[in-house]
Short mmCIF file of C-alpha atoms and ligand atoms in Angstrom, two decimals:
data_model
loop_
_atom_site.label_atom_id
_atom_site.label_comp_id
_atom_site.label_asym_id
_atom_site.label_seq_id
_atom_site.Cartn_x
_atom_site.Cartn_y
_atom_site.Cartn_z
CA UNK J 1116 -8.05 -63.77 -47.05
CA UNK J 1117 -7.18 -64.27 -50.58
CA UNK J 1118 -6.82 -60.72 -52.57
CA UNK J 1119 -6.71 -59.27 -56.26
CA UNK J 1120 -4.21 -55.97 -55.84
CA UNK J 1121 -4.59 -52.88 -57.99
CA UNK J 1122 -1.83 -50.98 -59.76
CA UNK J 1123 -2.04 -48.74 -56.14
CA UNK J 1124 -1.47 -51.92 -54.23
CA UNK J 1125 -5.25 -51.77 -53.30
CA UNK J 1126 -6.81 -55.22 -52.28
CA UNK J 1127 -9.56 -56.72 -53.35
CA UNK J 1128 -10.66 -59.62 -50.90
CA UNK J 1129 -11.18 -62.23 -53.59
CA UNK J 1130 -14.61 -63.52 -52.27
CA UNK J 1131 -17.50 -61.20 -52.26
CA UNK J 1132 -21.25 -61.19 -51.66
CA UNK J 1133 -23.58 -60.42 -54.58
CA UNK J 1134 -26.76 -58.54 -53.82
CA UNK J 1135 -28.66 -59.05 -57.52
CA UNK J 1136 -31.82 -60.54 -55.92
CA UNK J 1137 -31.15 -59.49 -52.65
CA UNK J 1138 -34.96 -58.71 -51.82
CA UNK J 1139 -35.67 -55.17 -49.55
CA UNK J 1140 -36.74 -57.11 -46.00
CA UNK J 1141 -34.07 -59.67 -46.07
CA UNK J 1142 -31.31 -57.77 -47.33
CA UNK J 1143 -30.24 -55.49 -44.26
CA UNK J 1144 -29.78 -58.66 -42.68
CA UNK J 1145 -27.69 -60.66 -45.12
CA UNK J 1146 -25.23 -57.76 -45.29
CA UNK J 1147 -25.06 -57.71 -41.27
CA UNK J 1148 -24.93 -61.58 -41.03
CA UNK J 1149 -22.30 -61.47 -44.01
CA UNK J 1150 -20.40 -59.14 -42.10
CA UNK J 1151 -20.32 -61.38 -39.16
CA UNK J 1152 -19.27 -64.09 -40.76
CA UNK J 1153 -15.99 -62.50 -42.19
CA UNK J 1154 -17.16 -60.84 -45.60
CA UNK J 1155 -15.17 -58.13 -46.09
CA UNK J 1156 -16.42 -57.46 -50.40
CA UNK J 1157 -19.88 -56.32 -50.81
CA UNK J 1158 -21.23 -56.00 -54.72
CA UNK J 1159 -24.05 -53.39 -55.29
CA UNK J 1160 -25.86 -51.89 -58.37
CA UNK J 1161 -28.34 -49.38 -58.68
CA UNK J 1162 -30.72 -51.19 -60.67
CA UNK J 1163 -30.58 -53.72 -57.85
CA UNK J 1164 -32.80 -51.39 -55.93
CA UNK J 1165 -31.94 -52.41 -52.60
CA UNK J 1166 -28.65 -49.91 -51.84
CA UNK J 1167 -30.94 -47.69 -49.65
CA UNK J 1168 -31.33 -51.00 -47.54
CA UNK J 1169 -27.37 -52.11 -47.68
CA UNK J 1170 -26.73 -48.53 -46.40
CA UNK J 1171 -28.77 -48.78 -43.30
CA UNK J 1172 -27.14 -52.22 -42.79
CA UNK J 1173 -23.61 -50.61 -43.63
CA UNK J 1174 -24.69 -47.36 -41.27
CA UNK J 1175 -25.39 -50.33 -38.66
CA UNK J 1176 -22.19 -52.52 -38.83
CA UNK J 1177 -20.48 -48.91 -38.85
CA UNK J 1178 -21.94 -47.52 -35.75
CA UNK J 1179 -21.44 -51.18 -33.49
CA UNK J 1180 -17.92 -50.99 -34.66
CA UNK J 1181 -18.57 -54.34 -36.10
CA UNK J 1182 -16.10 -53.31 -39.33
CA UNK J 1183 -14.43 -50.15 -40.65
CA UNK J 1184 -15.21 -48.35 -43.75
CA UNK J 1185 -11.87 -48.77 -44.93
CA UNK J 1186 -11.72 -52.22 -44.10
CA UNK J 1187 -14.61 -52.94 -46.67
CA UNK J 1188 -14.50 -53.05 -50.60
CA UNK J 1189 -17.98 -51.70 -51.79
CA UNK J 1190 -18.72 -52.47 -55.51
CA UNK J 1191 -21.80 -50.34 -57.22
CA UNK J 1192 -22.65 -49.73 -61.28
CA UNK J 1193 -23.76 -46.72 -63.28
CA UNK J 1194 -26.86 -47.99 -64.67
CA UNK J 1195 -27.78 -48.11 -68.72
CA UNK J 1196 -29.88 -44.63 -68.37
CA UNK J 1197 -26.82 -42.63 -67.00
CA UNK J 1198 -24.24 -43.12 -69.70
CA UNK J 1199 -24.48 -39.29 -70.84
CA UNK J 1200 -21.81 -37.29 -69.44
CA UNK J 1201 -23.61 -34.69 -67.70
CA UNK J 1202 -25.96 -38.18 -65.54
CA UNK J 1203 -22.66 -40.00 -64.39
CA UNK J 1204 -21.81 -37.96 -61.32
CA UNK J 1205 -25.59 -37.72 -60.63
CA UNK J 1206 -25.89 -41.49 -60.84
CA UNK J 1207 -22.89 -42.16 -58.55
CA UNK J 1208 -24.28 -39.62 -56.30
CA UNK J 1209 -27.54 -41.19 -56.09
CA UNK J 1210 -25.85 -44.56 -54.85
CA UNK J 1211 -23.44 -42.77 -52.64
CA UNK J 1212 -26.53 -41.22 -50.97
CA UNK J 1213 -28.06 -44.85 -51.28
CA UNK J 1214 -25.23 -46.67 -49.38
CA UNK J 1215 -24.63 -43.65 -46.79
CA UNK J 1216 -20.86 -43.56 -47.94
CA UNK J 1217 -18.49 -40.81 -49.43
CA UNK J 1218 -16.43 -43.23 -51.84
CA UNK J 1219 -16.62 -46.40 -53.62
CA UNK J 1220 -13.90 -48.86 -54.14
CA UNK J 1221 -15.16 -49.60 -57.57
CA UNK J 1222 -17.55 -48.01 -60.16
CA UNK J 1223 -18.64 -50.08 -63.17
CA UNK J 1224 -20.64 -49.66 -66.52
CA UNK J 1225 -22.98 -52.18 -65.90
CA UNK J 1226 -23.76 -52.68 -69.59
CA UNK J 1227 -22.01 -51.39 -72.71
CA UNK J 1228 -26.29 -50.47 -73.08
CA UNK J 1229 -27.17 -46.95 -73.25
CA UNK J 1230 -30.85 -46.12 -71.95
CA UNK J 1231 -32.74 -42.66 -72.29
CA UNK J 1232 -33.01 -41.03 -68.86
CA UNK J 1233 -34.88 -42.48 -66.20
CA UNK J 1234 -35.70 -45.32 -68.70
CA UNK J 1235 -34.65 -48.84 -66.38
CA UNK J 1236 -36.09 -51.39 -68.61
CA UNK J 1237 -37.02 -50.50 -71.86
CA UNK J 1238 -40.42 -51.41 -73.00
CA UNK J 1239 -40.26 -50.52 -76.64
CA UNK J 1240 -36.77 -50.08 -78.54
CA UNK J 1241 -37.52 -46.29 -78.39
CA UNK J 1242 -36.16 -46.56 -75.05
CA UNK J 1243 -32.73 -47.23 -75.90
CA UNK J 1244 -30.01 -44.65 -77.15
CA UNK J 1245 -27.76 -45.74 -80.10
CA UNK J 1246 -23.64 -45.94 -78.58
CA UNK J 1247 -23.66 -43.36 -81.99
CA UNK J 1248 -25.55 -40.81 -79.72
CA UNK J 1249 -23.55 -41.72 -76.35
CA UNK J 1250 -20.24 -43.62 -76.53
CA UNK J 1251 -18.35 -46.06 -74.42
CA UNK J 1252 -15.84 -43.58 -74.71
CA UNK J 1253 -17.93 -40.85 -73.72
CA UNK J 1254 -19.12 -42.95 -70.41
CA UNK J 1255 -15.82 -43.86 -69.99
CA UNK J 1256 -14.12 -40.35 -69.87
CA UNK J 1257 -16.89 -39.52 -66.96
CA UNK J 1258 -15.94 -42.61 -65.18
CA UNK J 1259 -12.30 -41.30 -65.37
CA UNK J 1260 -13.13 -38.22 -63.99
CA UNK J 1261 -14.89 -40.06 -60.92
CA UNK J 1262 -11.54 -41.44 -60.17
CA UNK J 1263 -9.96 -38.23 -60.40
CA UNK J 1264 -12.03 -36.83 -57.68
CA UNK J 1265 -11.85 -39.72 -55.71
CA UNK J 1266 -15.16 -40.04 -55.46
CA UNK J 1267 -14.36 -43.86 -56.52
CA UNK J 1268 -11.17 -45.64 -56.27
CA UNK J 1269 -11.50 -47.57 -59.21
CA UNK J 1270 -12.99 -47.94 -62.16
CA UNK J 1271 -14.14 -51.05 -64.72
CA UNK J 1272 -16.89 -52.19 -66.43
CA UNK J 1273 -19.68 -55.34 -66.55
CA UNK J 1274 -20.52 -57.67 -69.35
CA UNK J 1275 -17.61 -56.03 -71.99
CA UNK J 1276 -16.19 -58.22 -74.71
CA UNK J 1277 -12.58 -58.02 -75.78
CA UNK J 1278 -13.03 -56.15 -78.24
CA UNK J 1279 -14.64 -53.10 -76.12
CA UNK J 1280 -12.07 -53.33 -73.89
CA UNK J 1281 -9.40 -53.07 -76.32
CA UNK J 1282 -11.31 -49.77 -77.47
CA UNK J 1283 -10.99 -48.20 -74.07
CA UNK J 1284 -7.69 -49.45 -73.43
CA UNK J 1285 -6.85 -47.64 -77.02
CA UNK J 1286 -7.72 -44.44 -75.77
CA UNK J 1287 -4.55 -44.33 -73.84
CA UNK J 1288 -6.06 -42.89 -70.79
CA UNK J 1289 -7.13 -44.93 -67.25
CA UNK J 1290 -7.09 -48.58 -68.24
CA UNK J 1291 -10.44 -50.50 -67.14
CA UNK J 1292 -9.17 -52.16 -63.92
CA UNK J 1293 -12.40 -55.04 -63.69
CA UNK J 1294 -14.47 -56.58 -65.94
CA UNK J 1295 -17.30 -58.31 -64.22
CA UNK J 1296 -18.70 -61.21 -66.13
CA UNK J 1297 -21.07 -64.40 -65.92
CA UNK J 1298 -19.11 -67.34 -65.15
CA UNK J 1299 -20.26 -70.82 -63.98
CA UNK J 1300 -18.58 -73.94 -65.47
CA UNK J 1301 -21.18 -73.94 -68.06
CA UNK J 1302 -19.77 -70.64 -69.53
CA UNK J 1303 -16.14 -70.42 -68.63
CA UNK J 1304 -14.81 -67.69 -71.05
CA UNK J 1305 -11.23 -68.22 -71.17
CA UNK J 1306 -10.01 -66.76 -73.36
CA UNK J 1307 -11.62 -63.69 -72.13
CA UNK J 1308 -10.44 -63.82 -69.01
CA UNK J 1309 -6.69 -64.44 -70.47
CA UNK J 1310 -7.08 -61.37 -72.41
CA UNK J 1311 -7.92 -59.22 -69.26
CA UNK J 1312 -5.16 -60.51 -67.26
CA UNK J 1313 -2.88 -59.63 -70.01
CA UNK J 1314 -3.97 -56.47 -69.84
CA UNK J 1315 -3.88 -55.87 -65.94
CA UNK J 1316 -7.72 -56.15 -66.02
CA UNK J 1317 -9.12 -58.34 -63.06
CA UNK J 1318 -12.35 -60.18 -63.72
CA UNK J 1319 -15.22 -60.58 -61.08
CA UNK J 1320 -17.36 -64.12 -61.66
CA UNK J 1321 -21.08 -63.12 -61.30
CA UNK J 1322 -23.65 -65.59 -61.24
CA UNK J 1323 -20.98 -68.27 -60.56
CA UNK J 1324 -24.17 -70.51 -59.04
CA UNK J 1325 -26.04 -70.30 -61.67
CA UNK J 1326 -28.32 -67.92 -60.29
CA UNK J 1327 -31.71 -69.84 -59.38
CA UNK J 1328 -33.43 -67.38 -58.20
CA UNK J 1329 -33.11 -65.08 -61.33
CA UNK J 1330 -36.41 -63.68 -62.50
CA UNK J 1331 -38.25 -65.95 -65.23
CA UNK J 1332 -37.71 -63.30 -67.93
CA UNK J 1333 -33.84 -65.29 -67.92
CA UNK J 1334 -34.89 -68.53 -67.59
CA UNK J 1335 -35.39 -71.10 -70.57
CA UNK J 1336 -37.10 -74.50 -70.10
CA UNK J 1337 -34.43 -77.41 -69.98
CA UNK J 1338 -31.28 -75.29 -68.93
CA UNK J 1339 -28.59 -77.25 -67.00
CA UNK J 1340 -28.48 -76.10 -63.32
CA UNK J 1341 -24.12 -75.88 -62.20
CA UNK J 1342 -25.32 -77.08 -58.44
CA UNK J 1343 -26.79 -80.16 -59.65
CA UNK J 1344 -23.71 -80.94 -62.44
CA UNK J 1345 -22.48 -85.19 -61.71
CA UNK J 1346 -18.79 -83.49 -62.09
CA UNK J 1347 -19.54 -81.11 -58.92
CA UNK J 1348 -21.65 -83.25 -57.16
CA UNK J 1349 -18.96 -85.96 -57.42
CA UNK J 1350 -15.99 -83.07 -57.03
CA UNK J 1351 -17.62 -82.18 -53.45
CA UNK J 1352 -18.54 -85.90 -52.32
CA UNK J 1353 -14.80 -86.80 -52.77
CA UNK J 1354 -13.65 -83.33 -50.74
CA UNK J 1355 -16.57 -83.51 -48.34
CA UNK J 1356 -17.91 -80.23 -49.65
CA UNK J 1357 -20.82 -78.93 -50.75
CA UNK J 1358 -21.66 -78.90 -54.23
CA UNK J 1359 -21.93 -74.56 -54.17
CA UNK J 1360 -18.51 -74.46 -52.39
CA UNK J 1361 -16.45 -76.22 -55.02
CA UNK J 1362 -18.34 -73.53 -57.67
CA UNK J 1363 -16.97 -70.52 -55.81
CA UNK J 1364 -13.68 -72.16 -54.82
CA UNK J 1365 -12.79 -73.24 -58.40
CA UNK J 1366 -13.42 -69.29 -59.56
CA UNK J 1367 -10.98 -68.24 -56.62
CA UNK J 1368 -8.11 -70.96 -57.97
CA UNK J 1369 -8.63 -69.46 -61.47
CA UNK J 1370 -7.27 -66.26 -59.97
CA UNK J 1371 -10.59 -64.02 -60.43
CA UNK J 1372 -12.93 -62.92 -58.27
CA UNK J 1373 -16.46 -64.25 -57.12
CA UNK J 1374 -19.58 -62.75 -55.54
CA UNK J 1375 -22.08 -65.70 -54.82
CA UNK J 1376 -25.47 -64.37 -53.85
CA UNK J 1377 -27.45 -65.61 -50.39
CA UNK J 1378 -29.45 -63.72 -48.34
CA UNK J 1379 -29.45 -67.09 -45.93
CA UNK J 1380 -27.17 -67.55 -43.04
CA UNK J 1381 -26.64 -71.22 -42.87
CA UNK J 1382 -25.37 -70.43 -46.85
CA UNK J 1383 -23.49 -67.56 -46.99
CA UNK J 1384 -21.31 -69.04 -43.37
CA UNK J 1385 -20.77 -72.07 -45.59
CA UNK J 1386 -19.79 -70.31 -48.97
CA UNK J 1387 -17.23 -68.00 -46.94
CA UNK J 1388 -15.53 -71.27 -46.11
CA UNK J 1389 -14.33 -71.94 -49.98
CA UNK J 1390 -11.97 -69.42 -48.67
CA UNK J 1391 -10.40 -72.58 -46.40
CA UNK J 1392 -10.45 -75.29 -49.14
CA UNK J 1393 -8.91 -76.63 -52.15
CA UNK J 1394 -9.49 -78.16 -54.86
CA UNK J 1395 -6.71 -80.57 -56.70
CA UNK J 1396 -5.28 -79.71 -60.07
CA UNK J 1397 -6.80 -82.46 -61.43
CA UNK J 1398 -10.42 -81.19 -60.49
CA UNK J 1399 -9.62 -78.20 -61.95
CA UNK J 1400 -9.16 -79.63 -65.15
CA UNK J 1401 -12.12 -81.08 -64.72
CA UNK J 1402 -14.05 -78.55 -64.04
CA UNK J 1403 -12.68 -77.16 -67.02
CA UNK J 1404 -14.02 -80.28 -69.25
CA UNK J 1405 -17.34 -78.90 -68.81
CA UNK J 1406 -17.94 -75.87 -70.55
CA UNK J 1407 -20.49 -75.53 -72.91
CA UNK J 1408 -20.03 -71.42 -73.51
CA UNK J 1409 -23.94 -71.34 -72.46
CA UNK J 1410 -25.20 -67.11 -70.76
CA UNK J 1411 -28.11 -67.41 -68.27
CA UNK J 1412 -28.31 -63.97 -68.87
CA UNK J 1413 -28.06 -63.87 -72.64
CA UNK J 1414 -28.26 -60.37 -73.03
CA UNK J 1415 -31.40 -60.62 -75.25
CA UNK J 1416 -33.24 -58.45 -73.08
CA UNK J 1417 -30.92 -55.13 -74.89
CA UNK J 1418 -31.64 -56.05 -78.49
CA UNK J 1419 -32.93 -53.11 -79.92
CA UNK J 1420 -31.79 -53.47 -83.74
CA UNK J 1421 -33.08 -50.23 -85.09
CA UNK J 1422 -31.28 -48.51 -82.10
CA UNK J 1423 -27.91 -50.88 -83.41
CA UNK J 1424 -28.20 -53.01 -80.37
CA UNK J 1425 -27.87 -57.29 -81.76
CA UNK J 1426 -26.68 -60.04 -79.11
CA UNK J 1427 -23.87 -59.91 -82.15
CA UNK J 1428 -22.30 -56.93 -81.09
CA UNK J 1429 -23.07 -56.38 -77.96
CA UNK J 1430 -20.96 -59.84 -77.18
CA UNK J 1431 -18.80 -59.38 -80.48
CA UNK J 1432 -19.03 -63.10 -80.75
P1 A2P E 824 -30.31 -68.04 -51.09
O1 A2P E 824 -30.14 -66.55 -51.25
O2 A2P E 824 -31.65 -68.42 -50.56
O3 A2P E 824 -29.17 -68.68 -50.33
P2 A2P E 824 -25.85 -66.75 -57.83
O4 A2P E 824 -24.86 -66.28 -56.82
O5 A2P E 824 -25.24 -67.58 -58.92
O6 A2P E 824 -26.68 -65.61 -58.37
O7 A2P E 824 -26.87 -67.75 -57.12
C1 A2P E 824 -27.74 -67.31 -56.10
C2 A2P E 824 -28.72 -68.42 -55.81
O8 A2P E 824 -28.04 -69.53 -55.21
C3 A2P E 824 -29.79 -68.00 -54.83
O9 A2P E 824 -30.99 -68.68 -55.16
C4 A2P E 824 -29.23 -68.47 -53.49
O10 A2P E 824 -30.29 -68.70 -52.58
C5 A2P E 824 -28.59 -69.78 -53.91
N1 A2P E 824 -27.49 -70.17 -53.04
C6 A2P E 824 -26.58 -69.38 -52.43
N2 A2P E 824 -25.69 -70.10 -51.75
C7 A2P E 824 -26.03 -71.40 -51.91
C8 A2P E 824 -25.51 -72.62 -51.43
N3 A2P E 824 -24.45 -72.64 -50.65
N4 A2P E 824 -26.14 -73.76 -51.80
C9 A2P E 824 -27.23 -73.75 -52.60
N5 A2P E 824 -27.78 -72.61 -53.09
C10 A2P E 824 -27.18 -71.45 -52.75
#
C-alpha cells in the first residue's frame, strides 16, 4: 500500500476514508465494510459527530480480530471551541473516549478559528474568540504537549495557509507534520502544497470528490461538479476507470494523501482500487490544466470581522 513516512519512520497508508458526512446509522458499517475491503487510514473529527459510532465499529473490527490497533492510522481534530489551553486535553479526551482508543496517530487544528466554549457553530459573531485572545501559538504549544505524552503520535493542522504555517514552524519547536486541505482539480493549490513538502509537512486532500453530499449551507447554484469534468470523464473512458477513481488516484501520484468519503460498499471497494492503477504523465498534466483555484468550502461560514476573522486572512490570499 502506498505510504507518507514521518520523521519517526511512521507510515501513513496514503489512501484513507473520510467520515465528514458519514451519517450515525450507516456509519458503523462503512468503517467495518472499509475495513474489509483493505482500508487501513480512517479520518475522524469531533464536529463530525459520529466518533461514538466509528468506536463501536473500531471496538468491533478489534474484538473479531478483523485488524490491529496498531495496524490502523486514526486521524481526529480539536474542534474551533477547544483552542484554549486548559480545553485541548479535554477535547482529545472526549474523542479518545469517542473512538474507544488510548492514542491517535494524528491530532489536527481543524481551523485556524477559535470558538467560545461549547460554541460549534456560531450563530452571531459573539460566538467567536479573536486569535488576539487565543493564539495559534497558544493551540499549538497544547498540541505539542499531546505529543509529548503520547497521547497522539502526531500532530498538524486543517485548512492553514503558508503563511500560518511558517508562524508555527518559526517558533522553533515541533514542526506541523500535516496540513489537511481541500483539493479537487478545480482547486489544486500548488504552490501550497510545494511549500509544505519543503518543509517536511505532508498534505491530506479532503474533499478530493467534490463533496456532493455537503450540506446546502456550502453549496452555490452553478458550481462545476469534478465527477462530471469532460477531462475525467474522458481520463477514465481511455483507462477503463471510473470517473471518482482517476480523482483519488491523481492526488496519490501528486505524492499527498486522500480520504474520499462513502458510506456505500459497491464505492468505497472501487475507490480502494486507485491504489492498483495509474495514470500516465501526460494525464497528469492534464489534470493539472484544469484548475480554476475555486473552495467548496469557502470558509465564509468563520467571517466574523469585528472578532478579526475576513476570508482575507484566514486564507492569507
Ligand atoms: P456515498 O457516500 O453515497 O458513496 P468527498 O469525498 O469529496 O467528500 O465526496 C463524497 C461524496 O462522493 C459522497 O456523496 C459519496 O457518496 C460520493 N462518492 C463516494 N465515492 C464515489 C464514487 N466512487 N463515485 C461516485 N460518487 C462517490
Amino acid at each position: 500500500m502506498s505510504t507518507l513516512t514521518f520523521a519517526n519512520n511512521d507510515e501513513m497508508p496514503a489512501l484513507g476514508l473520510g467520515t465528514w458526512k458519514s451519517a450515525p446509522g450507516d456509519v458503523k458499517q462503512a468503517i467495518i465494510h472499509a475495513i474489509e475491503i483493505g482500508y487501513r487510514h480512517l479520518d475522524c473529527a469531533a464536529i463530525y459527530e459520529n466518533e461514538q459510532e466509528i468506536g463501536e465499529a473500531l471496538a468491533e473490527c478489534f474484538d473479531k480480530g478483523m485488524v490491529t490497533r496498531k495496524e490502523l492510522w486514526i486521524t481526529s481534530k480539536l474542534w474551533n471551541d477547544a483552542h484554549k489551553k486548559e480545553d485541548v486535553r479535554p477535547a482529545l479526551e472526549k474523542t479518545l473516549a469517542d473512538l474507544k482508543l488510548d492514542y491517535l496517530d494524528l491530532y489536527l487544528i481543524h481551523w485556524p478559528v477559535a470558538f467560545k466554549s461549547g460554541v460549534k457553530f456560531p450563530q452571531k459573531t459573539d460566538g467567536f474568540l479573536p486569535l488576539s485572545a487565543v493564539s495559534l501559538t497558544e493551540t499549538w504549544h497544547a498540541m505539542e504537549a499531546l505529543k509529548r505524552e503520547g497521547l497522539v503520535k502526531h500532530i498538524g493542522m486543517s485548512n492553514f495557509s503558508q503563511k500560518k504555517l511558517q508562524h508555527l514552524i518559526d517558533l522553533g519547536g515541533q514542526k506541523p507534520e500535516m496540513n489537511q486541505i481541500e483539493l479537487h482539480p478545480y482547486l489544486q493549490q500548488q504552490e501550497l502544497i510545494d511549500f509544505c513538502h519543503a518543509n517536511d509537512i505532508h498534505v491530506t486532500a479532503y474533499s478530493p470528490l467534490g463533496s456532493m453530499d455537503r450540506p446546502a449551507v456550502f453549496k452555490k447554484a452553478g458550481e462545476p461538479i469534478p465527477l462530471e469534468n469532460e477531462t475525467i470523464l474522458s481520463i477514465a473512458k481511455a483507462n477503463q476507470m471510473t470517473p471518482a477513481q482517476v480523482l483519488i488516484r491523481w492526488q496519490l501520484q501528486r505524492g499527498i494523501s486522500v480520504i474520499p468519503k462513502s458510506t456505500n460498499p459497491k464505492r468505497l471497494k472501487e475507490n480502494f482500487e486507485a491504489l492498483n492503477i495509474e495514470l500516465s504523465d501526460a494525464q497528469m498534466t492534464e489534470i493539472a490544466k484544469l484548475d480554476q483555484g475555486k473552495r467548496i468550502i469557502d470558509g465564509s461560514l468563520f467571517v466574523a470581522p469585528d472578532q478579526g476573522y475576513t476570508l482575507e486572512n484566514l486564507w492569507d490570499e
